[in-house]
């Protein structure tokens, strides 16, 4: 069940560790890249800025291109008065990110992650029911003929695809197209997607805007499906590969616990040595559109790390699910 929409209390202080997130673009008519990351999973601000610049050079076509921000008209008054007015407006814009990153939003007695301030309903539902949790903790019973192991792997492949598709776009845009992605890519059955032809890819790029119609991203999904299936064949499942990668002899210890992050006010990094190692290993295995920052976003999404604010009402459940997987296998593991 989708939780009721949250009505957030006004933010009142600055300095939160999730001041900047990874997902977005220029939101709600703002004219600064620095304002783009106030309502999205708290990762990878630097990549979003770079992606936004890249998108400006070669923007997605048609309905996939995010709306351009409205530019504030410069004053035509006397130079001194115009400069003063523009400086004052610039100061207001510069202060906005700090205000948006203040204390965690609270509604209906629930304290939420800071990145949910101003979030859309689809993002709130995703945060409350899925983000930061291993797949086995969130998936419903699979349909007849599909094992839970296969369902978990399909979920992992889905998140690899969606995180890669997000480059240059907002996370809410990707979530809004999620059903379209599932229909276009055989509900993320990697074997079926790997069998897609060049004609299938061209049809998706030329089709309706139910997915991000970017030729490179569509092609990378088909390519990654084959690479994903090969990893699953080698380890028994892609889920088992992740568990071995993060819980095996070379398990990462580079990322501090969430409690330490909250106490120090630090914000999660855009990437970590662990995500760089994961991206490098998957690149060696043939994956595309999956660099260290996208890898870390994927790790956050599927509960490899629990980056919910320690104050968030979801933190305890996510932490328990991550720890259960770490000791039992399947779904995610915490760097600690």
mmCIF file of C-alpha atoms in Angstrom:
data_model
loop_
_atom_site.group_PDB
_atom_site.id
_atom_site.type_symbol
_atom_site.label_atom_id
_atom_site.label_comp_id
_atom_site.label_asym_id
_atom_site.label_seq_id
_atom_site.Cartn_x
_atom_site.Cartn_y
_atom_site.Cartn_z
ATOM 1 C CA UNK A 1 0.000 0.000 0.000
ATOM 2 C CA UNK A 2 1.323 3.428 -0.887
ATOM 3 C CA UNK A 3 1.628 5.516 2.300
ATOM 4 C CA UNK A 4 -0.396 8.734 2.557
ATOM 5 C CA UNK A 5 1.361 11.811 1.209
ATOM 6 C CA UNK A 6 3.561 13.512 3.733
ATOM 7 C CA UNK A 7 3.173 17.201 4.495
ATOM 8 C CA UNK A 8 6.561 18.359 5.601
ATOM 9 C CA UNK A 9 7.189 20.904 8.311
ATOM 10 C CA UNK A 10 9.243 23.974 7.337
ATOM 11 C CA UNK A 11 12.989 23.433 7.560
ATOM 12 C CA UNK A 12 14.676 25.564 10.185
ATOM 13 C CA UNK A 13 18.391 24.814 10.351
ATOM 14 C CA UNK A 14 21.289 24.103 8.033
ATOM 15 C CA UNK A 15 24.149 21.642 7.879
ATOM 16 C CA UNK A 16 22.418 18.270 7.455
ATOM 17 C CA UNK A 17 24.495 15.461 6.084
ATOM 18 C CA UNK A 18 22.108 14.812 3.220
ATOM 19 C CA UNK A 19 22.173 18.365 1.982
ATOM 20 C CA UNK A 20 22.787 17.266 -1.570
ATOM 21 C CA UNK A 21 21.520 14.189 -3.345
ATOM 22 C CA UNK A 22 22.411 12.427 -6.514
ATOM 23 C CA UNK A 23 19.238 12.068 -8.465
ATOM 24 C CA UNK A 24 18.102 15.306 -9.944
ATOM 25 C CA UNK A 25 18.198 17.915 -12.464
ATOM 26 C CA UNK A 26 17.019 21.455 -12.363
ATOM 27 C CA UNK A 27 13.792 21.292 -10.327
ATOM 28 C CA UNK A 28 10.739 23.483 -10.305
ATOM 29 C CA UNK A 29 12.036 26.371 -12.322
ATOM 30 C CA UNK A 30 15.204 26.980 -10.313
ATOM 31 C CA UNK A 31 18.078 28.462 -12.254
ATOM 32 C CA UNK A 32 21.039 26.992 -10.395
ATOM 33 C CA UNK A 33 22.572 23.537 -10.631
ATOM 34 C CA UNK A 34 23.198 23.831 -6.890
ATOM 35 C CA UNK A 35 19.443 23.749 -6.298
ATOM 36 C CA UNK A 36 18.974 20.585 -8.316
ATOM 37 C CA UNK A 37 19.669 18.081 -5.568
ATOM 38 C CA UNK A 38 17.321 18.970 -2.719
ATOM 39 C CA UNK A 39 14.800 16.141 -3.175
ATOM 40 C CA UNK A 40 16.272 12.846 -4.229
ATOM 41 C CA UNK A 41 18.242 9.913 -2.887
ATOM 42 C CA UNK A 42 21.277 11.442 -1.121
ATOM 43 C CA UNK A 43 24.148 10.434 -3.307
ATOM 44 C CA UNK A 44 26.251 11.677 -6.173
ATOM 45 C CA UNK A 45 25.694 15.432 -6.477
ATOM 46 C CA UNK A 46 28.885 15.844 -8.451
ATOM 47 C CA UNK A 47 27.775 13.405 -11.122
ATOM 48 C CA UNK A 48 24.400 15.075 -11.399
ATOM 49 C CA UNK A 49 26.070 18.425 -12.097
ATOM 50 C CA UNK A 50 28.339 16.821 -14.671
ATOM 51 C CA UNK A 51 25.410 14.958 -16.202
ATOM 52 C CA UNK A 52 23.336 18.107 -16.358
ATOM 53 C CA UNK A 53 26.146 19.871 -18.208
ATOM 54 C CA UNK A 54 26.488 16.905 -20.541
ATOM 55 C CA UNK A 55 22.739 16.862 -21.129
ATOM 56 C CA UNK A 56 22.885 20.533 -22.066
ATOM 57 C CA UNK A 57 25.376 19.689 -24.803
ATOM 58 C CA UNK A 58 23.454 16.698 -26.136
ATOM 59 C CA UNK A 59 20.003 16.733 -24.513
ATOM 60 C CA UNK A 60 17.638 13.766 -24.697
ATOM 61 C CA UNK A 61 15.015 14.057 -27.399
ATOM 62 C CA UNK A 62 11.300 14.669 -27.161
ATOM 63 C CA UNK A 63 9.424 13.949 -23.974
ATOM 64 C CA UNK A 64 12.525 12.563 -22.233
ATOM 65 C CA UNK A 65 14.132 15.983 -21.949
ATOM 66 C CA UNK A 66 13.447 17.647 -18.556
ATOM 67 C CA UNK A 67 11.845 21.102 -18.646
ATOM 68 C CA UNK A 68 14.286 23.951 -18.941
ATOM 69 C CA UNK A 69 14.515 26.272 -15.939
ATOM 70 C CA UNK A 70 13.072 29.719 -16.174
ATOM 71 C CA UNK A 71 15.796 32.335 -16.148
ATOM 72 C CA UNK A 72 15.396 35.313 -13.928
ATOM 73 C CA UNK A 73 15.308 38.395 -16.121
ATOM 74 C CA UNK A 74 18.134 40.821 -15.462
ATOM 75 C CA UNK A 75 17.169 44.310 -14.443
ATOM 76 C CA UNK A 76 17.113 47.139 -16.979
ATOM 77 C CA UNK A 77 17.421 49.794 -14.306
ATOM 78 C CA UNK A 78 20.465 51.946 -13.695
ATOM 79 C CA UNK A 79 23.621 49.800 -13.474
ATOM 80 C CA UNK A 80 24.164 50.289 -9.731
ATOM 81 C CA UNK A 81 20.542 49.542 -8.818
ATOM 82 C CA UNK A 82 20.422 46.568 -11.180
ATOM 83 C CA UNK A 83 23.614 45.125 -9.736
ATOM 84 C CA UNK A 84 22.284 45.474 -6.189
ATOM 85 C CA UNK A 85 18.980 43.854 -7.085
ATOM 86 C CA UNK A 86 20.691 40.997 -8.897
ATOM 87 C CA UNK A 87 23.119 40.456 -6.030
ATOM 88 C CA UNK A 88 20.211 40.233 -3.577
ATOM 89 C CA UNK A 89 18.426 37.707 -5.775
ATOM 90 C CA UNK A 90 21.619 35.685 -6.125
ATOM 91 C CA UNK A 91 21.981 35.642 -2.332
ATOM 92 C CA UNK A 92 18.473 34.225 -1.963
ATOM 93 C CA UNK A 93 19.236 31.499 -4.501
ATOM 94 C CA UNK A 94 22.555 30.669 -2.857
ATOM 95 C CA UNK A 95 20.878 30.262 0.546
ATOM 96 C CA UNK A 96 18.216 27.874 -0.720
ATOM 97 C CA UNK A 97 20.269 24.645 -0.661
ATOM 98 C CA UNK A 98 21.258 25.155 2.980
ATOM 99 C CA UNK A 99 17.649 25.800 3.955
ATOM 100 C CA UNK A 100 16.458 22.718 2.106
ATOM 101 C CA UNK A 101 19.032 20.590 3.913
ATOM 102 C CA UNK A 102 17.980 21.517 7.422
ATOM 103 C CA UNK A 103 16.403 19.302 10.059
ATOM 104 C CA UNK A 104 14.630 16.133 8.925
ATOM 105 C CA UNK A 105 11.024 16.645 7.778
ATOM 106 C CA UNK A 106 8.369 15.436 10.205
ATOM 107 C CA UNK A 107 4.764 14.583 9.361
ATOM 108 C CA UNK A 108 2.134 12.507 11.125
ATOM 109 C CA UNK A 109 4.651 11.833 13.863
ATOM 110 C CA UNK A 110 7.160 10.328 11.400
ATOM 111 C CA UNK A 111 10.660 11.701 10.916
ATOM 112 C CA UNK A 112 11.916 11.160 7.383
ATOM 113 C CA UNK A 113 15.162 11.391 5.450
ATOM 114 C CA UNK A 114 16.171 14.964 4.641
ATOM 115 C CA UNK A 115 16.156 14.323 0.910
ATOM 116 C CA UNK A 116 12.369 13.886 1.053
ATOM 117 C CA UNK A 117 11.788 17.588 1.705
ATOM 118 C CA UNK A 118 9.692 18.690 -1.249
ATOM 119 C CA UNK A 119 9.686 15.195 -2.786
ATOM 120 C CA UNK A 120 6.915 13.951 -5.035
ATOM 121 C CA UNK A 121 4.505 11.252 -3.882
ATOM 122 C CA UNK A 122 6.199 8.609 -6.037
ATOM 123 C CA UNK A 123 9.526 9.327 -4.328
ATOM 124 C CA UNK A 124 7.954 9.189 -0.866
ATOM 125 C CA UNK A 125 6.398 5.804 -1.622
ATOM 126 C CA UNK A 126 9.695 4.498 -2.981
ATOM 127 C CA UNK A 127 11.552 5.727 0.118
ATOM 128 C CA UNK A 128 9.018 4.279 2.541
ATOM 129 C CA UNK A 129 8.691 0.838 0.975
ATOM 130 C CA UNK A 130 11.872 0.020 -0.920
ATOM 131 C CA UNK A 131 14.923 2.301 -0.803
ATOM 132 C CA UNK A 132 17.821 1.074 1.290
ATOM 133 C CA UNK A 133 16.440 -2.444 1.788
ATOM 134 C CA UNK A 134 17.641 -5.773 0.382
ATOM 135 C CA UNK A 135 15.278 -7.175 -2.267
ATOM 136 C CA UNK A 136 14.177 -10.126 -0.135
ATOM 137 C CA UNK A 137 12.871 -7.670 2.448
ATOM 138 C CA UNK A 138 10.603 -5.823 -0.005
ATOM 139 C CA UNK A 139 9.544 -8.159 -2.796
ATOM 140 C CA UNK A 140 6.097 -9.808 -2.753
ATOM 141 C CA UNK A 141 5.783 -13.538 -3.424
ATOM 142 C CA UNK A 142 6.836 -14.129 -7.039
ATOM 143 C CA UNK A 143 4.307 -15.202 -9.676
ATOM 144 C CA UNK A 144 3.861 -18.889 -10.491
ATOM 145 C CA UNK A 145 6.847 -20.306 -12.319
ATOM 146 C CA UNK A 146 9.289 -17.686 -10.990
ATOM 147 C CA UNK A 147 11.500 -18.568 -8.028
ATOM 148 C CA UNK A 148 12.333 -16.031 -5.335
ATOM 149 C CA UNK A 149 15.979 -16.192 -6.425
ATOM 150 C CA UNK A 150 14.962 -15.268 -9.963
ATOM 151 C CA UNK A 151 12.664 -12.509 -8.667
ATOM 152 C CA UNK A 152 15.510 -11.052 -6.594
ATOM 153 C CA UNK A 153 17.831 -11.083 -9.595
ATOM 154 C CA UNK A 154 15.210 -9.395 -11.769
ATOM 155 C CA UNK A 155 14.883 -6.676 -9.134
ATOM 156 C CA UNK A 156 18.655 -6.198 -9.042
ATOM 157 C CA UNK A 157 18.809 -5.981 -12.839
ATOM 158 C CA UNK A 158 15.938 -3.499 -12.778
ATOM 159 C CA UNK A 159 17.791 -1.233 -10.354
ATOM 160 C CA UNK A 160 21.027 -1.428 -12.355
ATOM 161 C CA UNK A 161 19.027 -0.376 -15.420
ATOM 162 C CA UNK A 162 17.080 2.431 -13.750
ATOM 163 C CA UNK A 163 20.131 3.894 -12.013
ATOM 164 C CA UNK A 164 21.984 3.945 -15.330
ATOM 165 C CA UNK A 165 19.004 5.489 -17.120
ATOM 166 C CA UNK A 166 18.807 8.319 -14.618
ATOM 167 C CA UNK A 167 21.903 10.171 -15.842
ATOM 168 C CA UNK A 168 20.821 13.748 -16.562
ATOM 169 C CA UNK A 169 17.266 13.211 -15.288
ATOM 170 C CA UNK A 170 15.445 13.347 -11.964
ATOM 171 C CA UNK A 171 14.746 10.219 -9.969
ATOM 172 C CA UNK A 172 11.026 11.040 -9.959
ATOM 173 C CA UNK A 173 11.099 10.990 -13.771
ATOM 174 C CA UNK A 174 12.614 7.505 -13.749
ATOM 175 C CA UNK A 175 10.161 6.209 -11.144
ATOM 176 C CA UNK A 176 7.260 7.563 -13.216
ATOM 177 C CA UNK A 177 8.521 5.479 -16.170
ATOM 178 C CA UNK A 178 9.104 2.327 -14.123
ATOM 179 C CA UNK A 179 6.059 0.461 -15.402
ATOM 180 C CA UNK A 180 7.042 1.414 -18.931
ATOM 181 C CA UNK A 181 10.486 -0.060 -18.379
ATOM 182 C CA UNK A 182 9.036 -3.285 -17.046
ATOM 183 C CA UNK A 183 6.804 -3.652 -20.101
ATOM 184 C CA UNK A 184 9.586 -2.746 -22.542
ATOM 185 C CA UNK A 185 12.192 -5.053 -21.017
ATOM 186 C CA UNK A 186 10.260 -8.256 -20.238
ATOM 187 C CA UNK A 187 9.870 -7.380 -16.563
ATOM 188 C CA UNK A 188 13.662 -7.386 -16.379
ATOM 189 C CA UNK A 189 14.146 -11.039 -17.171
ATOM 190 C CA UNK A 190 17.842 -10.766 -18.118
ATOM 191 C CA UNK A 191 17.788 -13.756 -20.467
ATOM 192 C CA UNK A 192 14.832 -12.356 -22.414
ATOM 193 C CA UNK A 193 16.348 -8.872 -22.574
ATOM 194 C CA UNK A 194 19.703 -10.245 -23.749
ATOM 195 C CA UNK A 195 17.874 -11.843 -26.695
ATOM 196 C CA UNK A 196 16.520 -8.500 -27.938
ATOM 197 C CA UNK A 197 17.651 -7.508 -31.425
ATOM 198 C CA UNK A 198 18.866 -4.236 -32.907
ATOM 199 C CA UNK A 199 15.402 -3.860 -34.426
ATOM 200 C CA UNK A 200 13.840 -4.222 -30.967
ATOM 201 C CA UNK A 201 16.148 -1.518 -29.638
ATOM 202 C CA UNK A 202 15.323 0.823 -32.525
ATOM 203 C CA UNK A 203 11.599 0.317 -31.930
ATOM 204 C CA UNK A 204 11.983 1.329 -28.286
ATOM 205 C CA UNK A 205 13.981 4.441 -29.186
ATOM 206 C CA UNK A 206 11.343 5.426 -31.761
ATOM 207 C CA UNK A 207 8.386 4.447 -29.594
ATOM 208 C CA UNK A 208 6.317 6.300 -27.001
ATOM 209 C CA UNK A 209 8.041 8.041 -24.065
ATOM 210 C CA UNK A 210 7.306 5.267 -21.585
ATOM 211 C CA UNK A 211 11.071 4.841 -21.146
ATOM 212 C CA UNK A 212 14.045 7.141 -21.605
ATOM 213 C CA UNK A 213 14.429 6.943 -25.370
ATOM 214 C CA UNK A 214 18.189 7.340 -25.433
ATOM 215 C CA UNK A 215 19.847 5.015 -27.949
ATOM 216 C CA UNK A 216 22.937 4.442 -25.808
ATOM 217 C CA UNK A 217 20.944 3.711 -22.659
ATOM 218 C CA UNK A 218 18.628 1.290 -24.435
ATOM 219 C CA UNK A 219 21.583 -0.507 -26.026
ATOM 220 C CA UNK A 220 23.399 -0.678 -22.696
ATOM 221 C CA UNK A 221 20.365 -2.350 -21.093
ATOM 222 C CA UNK A 222 20.467 -5.155 -23.643
ATOM 223 C CA UNK A 223 24.242 -5.422 -23.332
ATOM 224 C CA UNK A 224 24.098 -5.463 -19.530
ATOM 225 C CA UNK A 225 21.427 -8.151 -19.566
ATOM 226 C CA UNK A 226 23.847 -10.567 -21.231
ATOM 227 C CA UNK A 227 26.632 -9.629 -18.806
ATOM 228 C CA UNK A 228 24.240 -9.922 -15.849
ATOM 229 C CA UNK A 229 23.113 -13.388 -16.947
ATOM 230 C CA UNK A 230 26.730 -14.511 -17.278
ATOM 231 C CA UNK A 231 27.492 -13.416 -13.697
ATOM 232 C CA UNK A 232 24.360 -15.172 -12.460
ATOM 233 C CA UNK A 233 25.408 -18.364 -14.229
ATOM 234 C CA UNK A 234 28.865 -18.193 -12.652
ATOM 235 C CA UNK A 235 27.667 -17.642 -9.074
ATOM 236 C CA UNK A 236 24.245 -19.268 -9.154
ATOM 237 C CA UNK A 237 22.576 -15.845 -8.994
ATOM 238 C CA UNK A 238 23.602 -12.216 -9.246
ATOM 239 C CA UNK A 239 22.458 -11.846 -5.654
ATOM 240 C CA UNK A 240 25.022 -14.477 -4.625
ATOM 241 C CA UNK A 241 27.688 -12.553 -6.533
ATOM 242 C CA UNK A 242 26.901 -9.394 -4.552
ATOM 243 C CA UNK A 243 27.012 -11.280 -1.279
ATOM 244 C CA UNK A 244 30.376 -12.791 -2.149
ATOM 245 C CA UNK A 245 31.725 -9.432 -3.318
ATOM 246 C CA UNK A 246 30.779 -7.561 -0.141
ATOM 247 C CA UNK A 247 30.832 -10.333 2.470
ATOM 248 C CA UNK A 248 33.654 -12.456 1.149
ATOM 249 C CA UNK A 249 37.376 -12.163 1.950
ATOM 250 C CA UNK A 250 37.636 -8.788 0.176
ATOM 251 C CA UNK A 251 34.617 -7.202 1.864
ATOM 252 C CA UNK A 252 34.823 -3.417 2.022
ATOM 253 C CA UNK A 253 35.391 -1.462 5.230
ATOM 254 C CA UNK A 254 35.644 1.997 3.709
ATOM 255 C CA UNK A 255 32.246 3.423 4.652
ATOM 256 C CA UNK A 256 31.373 4.528 8.250
ATOM 257 C CA UNK A 257 28.146 3.379 9.933
ATOM 258 C CA UNK A 258 25.044 5.509 9.498
ATOM 259 C CA UNK A 259 25.124 6.504 13.164
ATOM 260 C CA UNK A 260 28.564 8.038 12.709
ATOM 261 C CA UNK A 261 27.383 9.905 9.633
ATOM 262 C CA UNK A 262 24.415 11.349 11.495
ATOM 263 C CA UNK A 263 26.491 12.326 14.510
ATOM 264 C CA UNK A 264 29.113 14.160 12.470
ATOM 265 C CA UNK A 265 26.678 15.792 10.049
ATOM 266 C CA UNK A 266 28.622 14.383 7.094
ATOM 267 C CA UNK A 267 26.733 13.600 3.919
ATOM 268 C CA UNK A 268 27.055 10.285 2.070
ATOM 269 C CA UNK A 269 29.718 10.365 -0.610
ATOM 270 C CA UNK A 270 29.033 10.270 -4.332
ATOM 271 C CA UNK A 271 31.092 7.095 -4.507
ATOM 272 C CA UNK A 272 33.369 4.999 -2.306
ATOM 273 C CA UNK A 273 36.320 2.688 -2.860
ATOM 274 C CA UNK A 274 33.813 -0.144 -2.545
ATOM 275 C CA UNK A 275 31.600 1.227 -5.326
ATOM 276 C CA UNK A 276 34.681 1.861 -7.467
ATOM 277 C CA UNK A 277 35.733 -1.761 -7.040
ATOM 278 C CA UNK A 278 32.226 -2.974 -7.886
ATOM 279 C CA UNK A 279 32.052 -0.761 -10.986
ATOM 280 C CA UNK A 280 35.510 -1.909 -12.118
ATOM 281 C CA UNK A 281 34.660 -5.575 -11.645
ATOM 282 C CA UNK A 282 31.379 -5.283 -13.544
ATOM 283 C CA UNK A 283 33.062 -3.274 -16.296
ATOM 284 C CA UNK A 284 35.579 -6.104 -16.615
ATOM 285 C CA UNK A 285 32.588 -8.418 -16.985
ATOM 286 C CA UNK A 286 31.130 -6.334 -19.806
ATOM 287 C CA UNK A 287 28.749 -3.889 -18.098
ATOM 288 C CA UNK A 288 28.214 -0.401 -19.540
ATOM 289 C CA UNK A 289 26.703 2.800 -18.082
ATOM 290 C CA UNK A 290 27.757 1.645 -14.614
ATOM 291 C CA UNK A 291 30.521 3.808 -13.174
ATOM 292 C CA UNK A 292 31.482 4.235 -9.491
ATOM 293 C CA UNK A 293 28.778 6.810 -8.771
ATOM 294 C CA UNK A 294 26.005 4.807 -10.398
ATOM 295 C CA UNK A 295 27.358 1.757 -8.571
ATOM 296 C CA UNK A 296 27.038 3.564 -5.248
ATOM 297 C CA UNK A 297 23.485 4.664 -6.080
ATOM 298 C CA UNK A 298 22.693 1.026 -6.834
ATOM 299 C CA UNK A 299 24.281 -0.024 -3.526
ATOM 300 C CA UNK A 300 22.061 2.472 -1.699
ATOM 301 C CA UNK A 301 18.940 1.408 -3.581
ATOM 302 C CA UNK A 302 19.222 -2.336 -2.892
ATOM 303 C CA UNK A 303 20.445 -2.212 0.687
ATOM 304 C CA UNK A 304 24.141 -2.800 0.153
ATOM 305 C CA UNK A 305 24.429 0.258 2.391
ATOM 306 C CA UNK A 306 21.740 1.774 4.609
ATOM 307 C CA UNK A 307 21.870 5.512 3.975
ATOM 308 C CA UNK A 308 18.573 6.396 5.601
ATOM 309 C CA UNK A 309 19.077 9.204 8.105
ATOM 310 C CA UNK A 310 19.533 7.684 11.541
ATOM 311 C CA UNK A 311 16.493 9.761 12.598
ATOM 312 C CA UNK A 312 14.338 8.441 9.715
ATOM 313 C CA UNK A 313 11.415 6.192 10.629
ATOM 314 C CA UNK A 314 12.684 3.683 8.034
ATOM 315 C CA UNK A 315 16.236 3.413 9.369
ATOM 316 C CA UNK A 316 15.719 0.643 11.942
ATOM 317 C CA UNK A 317 13.811 -1.657 9.582
ATOM 318 C CA UNK A 318 16.335 -1.128 6.807
ATOM 319 C CA UNK A 319 19.236 -1.765 9.167
ATOM 320 C CA UNK A 320 17.687 -4.987 10.461
ATOM 321 C CA UNK A 321 17.077 -6.229 6.916
ATOM 322 C CA UNK A 322 20.648 -5.430 5.868
ATOM 323 C CA UNK A 323 22.107 -7.196 8.895
ATOM 324 C CA UNK A 324 19.862 -10.213 8.354
ATOM 325 C CA UNK A 325 21.115 -10.528 4.807
ATOM 326 C CA UNK A 326 24.706 -10.113 5.812
ATOM 327 C CA UNK A 327 24.493 -13.051 8.183
ATOM 328 C CA UNK A 328 22.067 -15.137 6.149
ATOM 329 C CA UNK A 329 22.913 -14.264 2.553
ATOM 330 C CA UNK A 330 20.962 -12.535 -0.203
ATOM 331 C CA UNK A 331 19.999 -8.929 -0.892
ATOM 332 C CA UNK A 332 22.577 -6.525 0.486
ATOM 333 C CA UNK A 333 25.385 -5.910 2.927
ATOM 334 C CA UNK A 334 26.614 -2.981 4.887
ATOM 335 C CA UNK A 335 30.107 -1.560 4.650
ATOM 336 C CA UNK A 336 31.094 -1.125 8.283
#
